[in-house]
XYZ file of C-alpha atoms in Angstrom:
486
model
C 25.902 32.212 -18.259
C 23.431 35.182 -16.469
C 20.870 35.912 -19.133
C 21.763 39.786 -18.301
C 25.766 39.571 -19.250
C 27.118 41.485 -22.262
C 30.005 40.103 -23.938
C 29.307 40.965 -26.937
C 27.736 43.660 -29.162
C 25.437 41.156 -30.141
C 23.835 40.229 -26.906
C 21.681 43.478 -27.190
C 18.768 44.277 -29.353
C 18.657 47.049 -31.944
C 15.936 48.210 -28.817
C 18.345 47.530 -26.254
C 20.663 49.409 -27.323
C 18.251 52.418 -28.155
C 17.065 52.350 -24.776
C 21.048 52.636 -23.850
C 21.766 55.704 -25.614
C 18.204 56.929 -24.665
C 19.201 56.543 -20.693
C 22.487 57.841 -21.238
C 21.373 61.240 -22.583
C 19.433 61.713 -19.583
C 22.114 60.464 -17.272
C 24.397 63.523 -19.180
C 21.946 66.300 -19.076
C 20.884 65.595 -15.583
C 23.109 63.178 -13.588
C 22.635 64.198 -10.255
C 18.936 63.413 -10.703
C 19.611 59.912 -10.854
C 22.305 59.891 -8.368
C 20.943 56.794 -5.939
C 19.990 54.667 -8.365
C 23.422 52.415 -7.829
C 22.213 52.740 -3.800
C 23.685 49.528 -2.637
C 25.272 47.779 -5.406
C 28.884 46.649 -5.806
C 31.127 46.618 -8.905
C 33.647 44.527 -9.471
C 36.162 46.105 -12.118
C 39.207 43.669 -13.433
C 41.367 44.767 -15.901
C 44.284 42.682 -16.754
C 45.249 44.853 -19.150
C 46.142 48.900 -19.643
C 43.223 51.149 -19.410
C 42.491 54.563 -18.574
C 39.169 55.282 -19.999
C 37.004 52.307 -20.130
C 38.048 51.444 -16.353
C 37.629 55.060 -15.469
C 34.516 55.581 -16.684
C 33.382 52.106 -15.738
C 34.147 52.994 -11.982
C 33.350 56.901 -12.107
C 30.023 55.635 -13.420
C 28.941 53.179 -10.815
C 30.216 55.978 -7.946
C 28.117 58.462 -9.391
C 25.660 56.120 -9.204
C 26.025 56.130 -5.806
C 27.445 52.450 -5.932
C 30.763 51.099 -4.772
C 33.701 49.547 -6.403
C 36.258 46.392 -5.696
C 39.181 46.279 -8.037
C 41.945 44.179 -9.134
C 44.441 46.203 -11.920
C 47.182 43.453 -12.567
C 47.269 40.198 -12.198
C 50.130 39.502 -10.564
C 48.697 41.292 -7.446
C 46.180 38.646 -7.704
C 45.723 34.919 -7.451
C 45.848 34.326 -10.937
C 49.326 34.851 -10.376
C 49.437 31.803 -8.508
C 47.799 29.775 -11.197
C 44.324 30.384 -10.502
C 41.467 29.463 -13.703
C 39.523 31.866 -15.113
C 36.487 29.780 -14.077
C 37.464 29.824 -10.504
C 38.333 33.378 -10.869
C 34.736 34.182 -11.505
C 33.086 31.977 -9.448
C 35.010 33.755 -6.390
C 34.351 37.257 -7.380
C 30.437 36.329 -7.837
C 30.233 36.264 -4.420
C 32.138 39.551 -3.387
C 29.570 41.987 -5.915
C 26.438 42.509 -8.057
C 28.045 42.968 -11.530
C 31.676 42.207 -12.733
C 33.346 44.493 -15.670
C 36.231 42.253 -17.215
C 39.227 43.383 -19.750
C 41.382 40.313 -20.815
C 44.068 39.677 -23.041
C 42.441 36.440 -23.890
C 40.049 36.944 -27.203
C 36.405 35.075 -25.825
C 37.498 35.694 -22.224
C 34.686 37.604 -21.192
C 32.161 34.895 -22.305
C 34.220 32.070 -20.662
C 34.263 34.558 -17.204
C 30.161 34.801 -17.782
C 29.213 31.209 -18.029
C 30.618 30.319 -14.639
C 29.923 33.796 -12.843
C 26.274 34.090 -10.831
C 25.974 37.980 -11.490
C 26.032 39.904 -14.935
C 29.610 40.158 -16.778
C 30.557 43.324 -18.954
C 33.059 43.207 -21.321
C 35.831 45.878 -21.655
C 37.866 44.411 -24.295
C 38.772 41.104 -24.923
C 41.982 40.729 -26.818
C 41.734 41.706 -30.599
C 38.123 40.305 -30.519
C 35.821 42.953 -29.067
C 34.961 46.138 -27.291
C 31.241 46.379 -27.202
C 30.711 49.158 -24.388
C 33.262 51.453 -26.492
C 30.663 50.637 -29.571
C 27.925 52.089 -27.465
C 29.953 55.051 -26.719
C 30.807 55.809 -30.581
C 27.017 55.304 -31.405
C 25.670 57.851 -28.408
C 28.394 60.488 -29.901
C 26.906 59.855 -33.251
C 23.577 60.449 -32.155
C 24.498 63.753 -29.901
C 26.009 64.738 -32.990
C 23.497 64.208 -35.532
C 20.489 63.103 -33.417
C 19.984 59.579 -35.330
C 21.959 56.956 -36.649
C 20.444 55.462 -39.964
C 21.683 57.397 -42.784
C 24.951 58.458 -41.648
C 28.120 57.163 -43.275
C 31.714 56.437 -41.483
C 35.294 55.844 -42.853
C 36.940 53.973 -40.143
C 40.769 54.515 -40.798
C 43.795 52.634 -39.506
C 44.385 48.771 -38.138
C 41.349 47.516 -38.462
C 43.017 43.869 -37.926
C 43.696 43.763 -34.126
C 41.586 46.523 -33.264
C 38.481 44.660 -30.988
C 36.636 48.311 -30.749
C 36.470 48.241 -34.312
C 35.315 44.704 -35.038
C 31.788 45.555 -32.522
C 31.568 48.955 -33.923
C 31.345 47.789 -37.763
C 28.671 45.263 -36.490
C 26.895 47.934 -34.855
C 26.960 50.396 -37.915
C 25.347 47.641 -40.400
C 22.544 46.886 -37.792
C 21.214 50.753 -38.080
C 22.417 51.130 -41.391
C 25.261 52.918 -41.805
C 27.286 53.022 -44.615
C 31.063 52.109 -43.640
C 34.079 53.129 -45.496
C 37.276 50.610 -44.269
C 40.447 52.507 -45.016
C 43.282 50.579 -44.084
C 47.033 50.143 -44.734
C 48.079 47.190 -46.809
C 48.368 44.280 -44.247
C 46.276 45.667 -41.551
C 42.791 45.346 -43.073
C 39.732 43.203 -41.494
C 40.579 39.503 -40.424
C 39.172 36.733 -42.256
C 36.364 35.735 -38.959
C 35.044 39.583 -38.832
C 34.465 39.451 -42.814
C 32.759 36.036 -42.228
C 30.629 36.894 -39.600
C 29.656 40.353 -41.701
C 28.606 37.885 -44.367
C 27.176 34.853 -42.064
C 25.207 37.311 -39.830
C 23.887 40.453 -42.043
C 24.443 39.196 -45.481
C 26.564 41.281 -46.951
C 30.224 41.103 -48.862
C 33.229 43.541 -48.029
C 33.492 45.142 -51.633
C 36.619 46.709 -52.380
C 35.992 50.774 -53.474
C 37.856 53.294 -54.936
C 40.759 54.634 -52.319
C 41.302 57.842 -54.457
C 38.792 60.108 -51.989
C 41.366 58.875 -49.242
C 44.584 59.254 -50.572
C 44.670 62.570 -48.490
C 44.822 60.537 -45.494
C 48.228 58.944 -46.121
C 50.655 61.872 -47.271
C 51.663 62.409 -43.362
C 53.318 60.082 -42.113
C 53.779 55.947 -41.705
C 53.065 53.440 -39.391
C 57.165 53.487 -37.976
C 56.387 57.676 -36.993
C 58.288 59.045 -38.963
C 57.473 62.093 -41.235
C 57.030 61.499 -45.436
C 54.703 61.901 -48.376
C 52.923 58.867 -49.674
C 49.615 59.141 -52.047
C 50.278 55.862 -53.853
C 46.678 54.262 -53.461
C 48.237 51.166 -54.401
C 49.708 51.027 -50.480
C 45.840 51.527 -49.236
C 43.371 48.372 -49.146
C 39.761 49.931 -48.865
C 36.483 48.037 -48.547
C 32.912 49.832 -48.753
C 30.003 48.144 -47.315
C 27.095 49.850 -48.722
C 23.705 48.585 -46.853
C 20.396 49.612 -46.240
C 18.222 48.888 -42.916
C 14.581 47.315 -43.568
C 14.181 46.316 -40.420
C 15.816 44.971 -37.128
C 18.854 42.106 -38.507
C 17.229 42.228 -42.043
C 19.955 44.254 -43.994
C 20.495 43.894 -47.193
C 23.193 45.135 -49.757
C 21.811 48.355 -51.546
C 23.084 46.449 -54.629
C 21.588 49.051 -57.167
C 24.301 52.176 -56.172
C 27.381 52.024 -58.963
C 30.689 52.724 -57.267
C 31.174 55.949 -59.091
C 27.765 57.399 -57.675
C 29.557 56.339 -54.194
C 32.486 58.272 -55.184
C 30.611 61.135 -55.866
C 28.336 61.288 -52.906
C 31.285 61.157 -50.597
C 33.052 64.132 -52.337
C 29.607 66.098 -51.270
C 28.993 63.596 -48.094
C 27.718 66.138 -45.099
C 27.566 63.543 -42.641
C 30.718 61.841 -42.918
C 32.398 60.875 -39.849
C 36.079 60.285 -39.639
C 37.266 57.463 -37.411
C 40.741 57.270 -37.109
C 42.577 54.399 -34.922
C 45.708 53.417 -33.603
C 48.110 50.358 -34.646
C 47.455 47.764 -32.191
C 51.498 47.178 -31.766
C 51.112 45.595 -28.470
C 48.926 42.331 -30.576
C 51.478 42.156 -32.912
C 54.213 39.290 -33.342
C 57.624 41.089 -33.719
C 58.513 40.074 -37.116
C 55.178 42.600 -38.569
C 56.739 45.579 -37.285
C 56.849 47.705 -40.823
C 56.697 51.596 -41.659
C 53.860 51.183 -44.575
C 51.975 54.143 -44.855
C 49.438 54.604 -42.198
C 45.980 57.360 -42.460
C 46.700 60.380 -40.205
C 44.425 63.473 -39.911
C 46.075 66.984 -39.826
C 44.500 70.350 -40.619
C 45.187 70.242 -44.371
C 43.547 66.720 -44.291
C 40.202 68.608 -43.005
C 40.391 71.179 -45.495
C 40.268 68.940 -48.198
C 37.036 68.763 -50.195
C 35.814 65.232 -49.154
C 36.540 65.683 -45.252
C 34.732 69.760 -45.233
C 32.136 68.721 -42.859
C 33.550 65.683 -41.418
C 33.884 65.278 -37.777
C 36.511 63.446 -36.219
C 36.129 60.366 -33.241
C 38.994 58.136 -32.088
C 38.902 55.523 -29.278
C 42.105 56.689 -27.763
C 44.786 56.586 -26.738
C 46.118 58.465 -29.785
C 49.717 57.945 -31.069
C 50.133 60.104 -34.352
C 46.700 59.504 -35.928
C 45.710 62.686 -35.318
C 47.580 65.633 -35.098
C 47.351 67.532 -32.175
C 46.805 70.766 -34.046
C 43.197 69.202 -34.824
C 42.424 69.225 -31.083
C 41.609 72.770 -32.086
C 39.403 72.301 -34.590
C 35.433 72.118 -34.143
C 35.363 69.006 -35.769
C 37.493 67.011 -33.266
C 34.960 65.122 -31.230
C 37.386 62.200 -29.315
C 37.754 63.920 -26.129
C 33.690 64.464 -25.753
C 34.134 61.188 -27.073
C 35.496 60.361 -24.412
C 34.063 61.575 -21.673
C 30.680 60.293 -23.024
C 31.946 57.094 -21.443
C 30.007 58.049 -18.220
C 27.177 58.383 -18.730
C 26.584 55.906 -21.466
C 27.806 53.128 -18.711
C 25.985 54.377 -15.874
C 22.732 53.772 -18.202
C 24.165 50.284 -18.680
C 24.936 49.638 -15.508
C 21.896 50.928 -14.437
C 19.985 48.416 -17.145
C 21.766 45.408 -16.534
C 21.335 45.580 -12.794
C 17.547 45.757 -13.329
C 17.942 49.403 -11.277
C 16.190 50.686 -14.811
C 13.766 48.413 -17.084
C 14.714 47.988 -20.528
C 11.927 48.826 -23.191
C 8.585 46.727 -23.175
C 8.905 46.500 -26.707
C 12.525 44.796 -26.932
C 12.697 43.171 -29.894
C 14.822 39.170 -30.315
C 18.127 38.505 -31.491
C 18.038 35.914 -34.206
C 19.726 32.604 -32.364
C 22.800 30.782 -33.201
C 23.357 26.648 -32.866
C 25.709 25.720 -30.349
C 26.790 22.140 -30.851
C 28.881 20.290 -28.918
C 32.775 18.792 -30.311
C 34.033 15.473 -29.994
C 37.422 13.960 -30.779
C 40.449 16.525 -31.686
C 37.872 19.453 -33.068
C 38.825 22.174 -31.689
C 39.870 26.257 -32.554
C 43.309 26.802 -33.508
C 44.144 30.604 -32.479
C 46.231 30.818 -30.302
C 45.012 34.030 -28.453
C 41.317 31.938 -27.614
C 40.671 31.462 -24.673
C 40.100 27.715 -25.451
C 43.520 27.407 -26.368
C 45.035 29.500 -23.570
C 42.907 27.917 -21.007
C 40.391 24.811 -21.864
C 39.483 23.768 -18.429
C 37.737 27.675 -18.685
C 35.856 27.131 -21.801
C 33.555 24.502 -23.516
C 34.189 22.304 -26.729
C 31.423 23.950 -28.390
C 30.862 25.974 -31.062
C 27.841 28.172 -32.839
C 26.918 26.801 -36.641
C 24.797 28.898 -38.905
C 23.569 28.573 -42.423
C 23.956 31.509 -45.492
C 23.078 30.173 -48.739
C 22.779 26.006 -47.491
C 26.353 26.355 -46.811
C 27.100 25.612 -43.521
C 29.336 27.696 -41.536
C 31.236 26.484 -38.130
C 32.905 29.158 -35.820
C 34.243 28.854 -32.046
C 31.800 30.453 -29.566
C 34.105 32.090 -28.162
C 36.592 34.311 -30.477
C 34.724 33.467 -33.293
C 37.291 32.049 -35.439
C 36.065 29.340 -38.731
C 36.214 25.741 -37.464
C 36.709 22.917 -39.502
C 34.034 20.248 -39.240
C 33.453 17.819 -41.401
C 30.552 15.341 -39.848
C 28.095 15.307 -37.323
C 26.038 13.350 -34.906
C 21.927 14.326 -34.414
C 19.993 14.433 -30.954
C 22.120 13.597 -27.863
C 22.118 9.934 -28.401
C 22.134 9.567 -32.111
C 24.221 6.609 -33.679
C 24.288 8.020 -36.984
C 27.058 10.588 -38.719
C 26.243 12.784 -41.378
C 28.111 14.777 -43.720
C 28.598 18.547 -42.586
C 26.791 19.448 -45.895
C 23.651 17.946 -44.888
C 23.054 20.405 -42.196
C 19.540 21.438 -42.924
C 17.706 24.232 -41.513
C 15.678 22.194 -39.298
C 18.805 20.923 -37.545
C 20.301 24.409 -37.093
C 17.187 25.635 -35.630
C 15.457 22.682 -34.328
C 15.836 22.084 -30.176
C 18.178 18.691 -31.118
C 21.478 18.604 -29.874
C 24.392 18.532 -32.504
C 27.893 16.542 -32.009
C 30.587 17.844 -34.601
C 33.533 15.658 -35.622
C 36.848 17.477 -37.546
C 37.460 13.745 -39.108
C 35.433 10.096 -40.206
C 38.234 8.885 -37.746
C 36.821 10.633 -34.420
C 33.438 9.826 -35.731
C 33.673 6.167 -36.413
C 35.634 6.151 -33.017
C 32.199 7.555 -31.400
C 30.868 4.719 -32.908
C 28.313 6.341 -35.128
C 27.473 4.477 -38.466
C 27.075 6.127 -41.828
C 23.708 7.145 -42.333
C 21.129 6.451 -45.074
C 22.192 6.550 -48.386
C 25.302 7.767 -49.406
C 27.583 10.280 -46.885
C 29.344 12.281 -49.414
C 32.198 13.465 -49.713
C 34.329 14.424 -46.853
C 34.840 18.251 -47.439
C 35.958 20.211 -44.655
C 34.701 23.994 -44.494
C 37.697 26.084 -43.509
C 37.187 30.084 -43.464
C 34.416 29.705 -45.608
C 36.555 27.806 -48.583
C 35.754 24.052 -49.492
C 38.880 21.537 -49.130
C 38.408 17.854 -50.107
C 39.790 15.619 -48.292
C 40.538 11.562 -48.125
C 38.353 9.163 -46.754
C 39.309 7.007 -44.428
C-alpha cells in the first residue's frame, strides 16, 4: 500500500488532520493564492457509484489547483465491465496519474485498490463502511463555526446503520472529544463492528440515554414520507457517548457525569450541533423497507428549547430530513457545508501529494496486528470486498487486545472474525489457544497465523503447545461461544 493513501479516518493523526483543516482555511479565504500548487499533477477520480458532491469537489479542487483530471463515472463504460479485478484496475490507473480518488460499492474497497496501486488512494465512500474526506469536511465546518473542536457536543440523527459518513465521523468526534448524542429509529442504530471498534480502539461503551430531549425530532413524519405525529420514545433507540480528551488516542469515559446532569446540560447546551441524515435505502435488502418513525428538523423543531442555538449540518443529498423551510433559517449550515468540500480537499490533495508538508510535529497512530489466515477463516459479509472479490484482497486480518480479551476483525470492512487458534513467528509448529494472545505477540514484530478451527490447525500440522491448550472458544462480535474439540 503507498504510505501516503487515506482509506480511512484512521490513517491520519489527530496532527494530520489539524494541519488539514488548518490548510483548508487558507485555501477558502485566499484560493487564488495557492492556485499552481497542483502545477502538473493528474487526478484520477472513479466513482462507481452516484455522487455529486464528493466527486465535484474532488475534481473542482484539483482544477483549482491548477491540476488535471481523468475520470471514469460508471463502470460499465469501463473494463470492469468486462470482468476486470480491482487489483488490476489499480495497477493500470497507477500509471495514467499522481493520485487516485475511489468511491465503491464494495465496503474495504478502497484499501484493497491502495495495496496494489503505486500512487496515493483517497477514499470517497466505500459501501456502508466509510467516508473519511466527508468527516474532514464536517470537522472544518465545526471549527469555522465555533473555531475549535474539543468541547462541542453533536446529536447525529437518522440511519446511523448503513450510513459510512457517519461511522468515520463518530470516530473522529471521540478523538477531539466531542460528546455524541446517537438518535436513531428503532432498527437503524450503529452496527455491531462500529460499536466494537468504539470500544476496541478508544475505550469506551455506547450507553443508552434518555430520548425524551429528542422526542421533538420524530412528530413529522416517518421513514415511508409520509406526514404523522409520533412522540412515543419507545420507537427511538438513543446512545450517548460521553468522553473526555487527555491526550492524542487516550480517551477515556467521563464516568463521573449522572445521566440526569446530561439531560440537563443539553436542555441549556449552546453548542449543540444537529446532524441529521438520510436512510441509506439504496444498502438496504427489500424485505427492511418500513415507515417507523424517522428524526426530521422543521422550524418548530428549532424553536424548541433544547435545539435554540443549535445549528444544523447534513451530508446531503437530503430527502425529508430537513424541511426546506429551514434552508431559511441562520442555523442551516449543509449547503456551506457543502461547499466547504473544496477547499478542505484541495488542502488534502495538496498534503498527500507532498505539494504541502504536513506538520513537523505529527504525532503516531497507535498500530494494529495484521496476521495472516489459514484454512476456511475468513469474513462473512457479504458486501467485503473479500467476499465480493478475494483474488483483490488478502486473508488477513488486524487483532487487538482491550481488557486481555482478544479481539479479531477483517482488515478490510472491519467486521468481528472468529478465530479460535493461532500459529507464532512465520515458521512456528506450535498452535495456541486464541486466549493466550499476550501483549507481546500483538505488538511484538512476529508474524501471527490464525486458524477458525483445531481442524485447519492440526491440518497445518502444528502441535499443541506446552501445557494445556484450553478450551476451544471462538470470539464472535465480542461474545464467547464454546465449542467441541475435535
Amino acid at each position: 500500500m503507498h504510505e501516503a493513501s487515506f482509506t480511512s479516518i484512521d490513517d491520519l493523526t489527530d496532527s494530520q488532520v489539524k494541519d488539514v483543516l488548518e490548510l483548508a482555511d487558507e485555501y477558502e479565504r485566499n484560493g487564488a493564492a495557492y492556485a499552481g500548487k497542483g502545477n502538473g499533477l493528474i487526478m484520477g477520480s472513479i466513482f462507481l457509484e452516484p455522487s455529486t458532491r464528493t466527486r465535484g469537489s474532488f475534481e473542482s479542487a484539483m482544477l483549482r489547483l491548477g491540476g488535471n483530471v481523468i475520470s471514469v463515472t460508471d463502470a460499465a463504460s469501463s473494463s470492469i465491465k468486462k470482468g476486470e479485478t480491482l487489483a488490476d484496475t489499480a495497477r493500470i490507473w497507477s500509471g495514467y496519474c499522481d493520485l487516485i480518488v475511489l468511491r465503491h460499492p464494495w465496503e474495504g474497497a478502497a484499501a484493497a485498490f491502495a495495496e496494489f496501486a503505486d500512487v496515493p488512494v483517497i477514499n470517497a465512500g466505500d459501501g456502508g463502511n466509510e467516508h473519511p474526506t466527508q468527516t474532514l469536511v464536517d470537522l472544518f465546518t465545526l471549527k469555522k463555526e465555533y473555531g475549535k473542536l474539543d468541547g462541542l457536543s453533536m446529536a447525529i440523527c437518522g440511519d446511523l446503520r448503513l450510513n459510512r459518513a457517519v461511522h468515520s465521523l463518530i470516530f473522529a468526534l471521540l478523538r477531539f472529544g466531542m460528546d455524541s448524542y446517537l438518535v436513531a429509529p428503532k432498527g437503524f442504530g450503529l452496527p455491531d463492528h462500529v460499536e466494537n471498534r468504539i470500544r476496541r480502539t478508544y475505550g469506551v461503551d455506547v450507553q443508552a440515554g434518555d430520548p425524551a430531549p429528542f422526542a421533538s425530532l420524530f412528530e413529522s413524519g416517518g421513514v415511508d414520507g409520509k406526514s404523522g405525529q409520533s412522540n412515543d420514545t419507545e420507537e427511538v433507540g438513543l446512545d450517548a457517548l460521553y468522553v473526555t480528551s487527555t491526550d492524542s488516542h487516550q480517551l477515556t469515559m467521563e464516568r463521573s457525569i449522572r445521566r440526569a446532569e446530561r439531560r440537563a446540560s443539553l436542555l441549556d447546551e449552546d453548542i449543540l450541533t444537529l446532524y441529521l441524515t438520510r436512510r441509506q435505502r439504496e444498502r438496504e435488502q427489500v424485505e427492511e423497507a418500513g415507515s417507523s418513525p424517522y428524526p426530521r428538523v422543521t422550524p418548530d423543531v428549532l424553536r424548541r428549547r433544547a435545539f435554540r442555538q443549535a445549528i444544523v449540518m447534513h451530508p446531503l443529498p437530503r430527502v425529508d430530513e430537513v424541511a426546506q423551510e429551514v434552508d431559511e433559517d441562520d442555523r442551516s449550515r449543509y449547503f456551506q457545508q457543502a461547499r466547504y468540500g473544496v477547499p478542505v480537499r484541495q488542502a488534502l490533495i495538496a498534503l498527500i501529494t507532498g505539494r504541502k508538508k504536513w506538520s513537523e510535529a505529527a504525532d503516531s497512530l497507535p498500530g494494529k496486528k495484521v496476521a495472516s489466515g489459514v484454512g476456511e477463516i475468513a469474513c462473512s459479509n457479504a458486501a467485503c470486498v473479500f467476499v465480493r472479490e478475494p483474488s483483490s484482497a488478502s486473508r488477513e486480518f488486524f487483532i487487538d487486545l482491550v481488557d486481555k480479551t482478544p479481539g479479531v476483525t477483517c482488515r478490510y470492512c472491519g467486521r468481528e472474525v472468529s478465530a479460535a487458534w493461532f500459529r507464532r513467528g512465520e515458521h512456528g509448529t506450535v498452535r495456541r489457544h486464541i486466549s493466550k494472545i499476550t501483549e507481546s505477540d500483538v505488538k511484538g514484530d512476529k508474524k501471527l497465523s490464525l486458524y477458525s478451527t483445531l481442524e485447519d490447525a492440526i491440518a497445518d500440522g502444528l502441535k499443541p503447545g506446552a501445557g494445556r491448550d484450553g478450551p476451544s472458544v471462538e470470539y464472535i462480535s465480542g461474545r464467547e461461544g464454546v465449542s467441541s474439540r475435535a
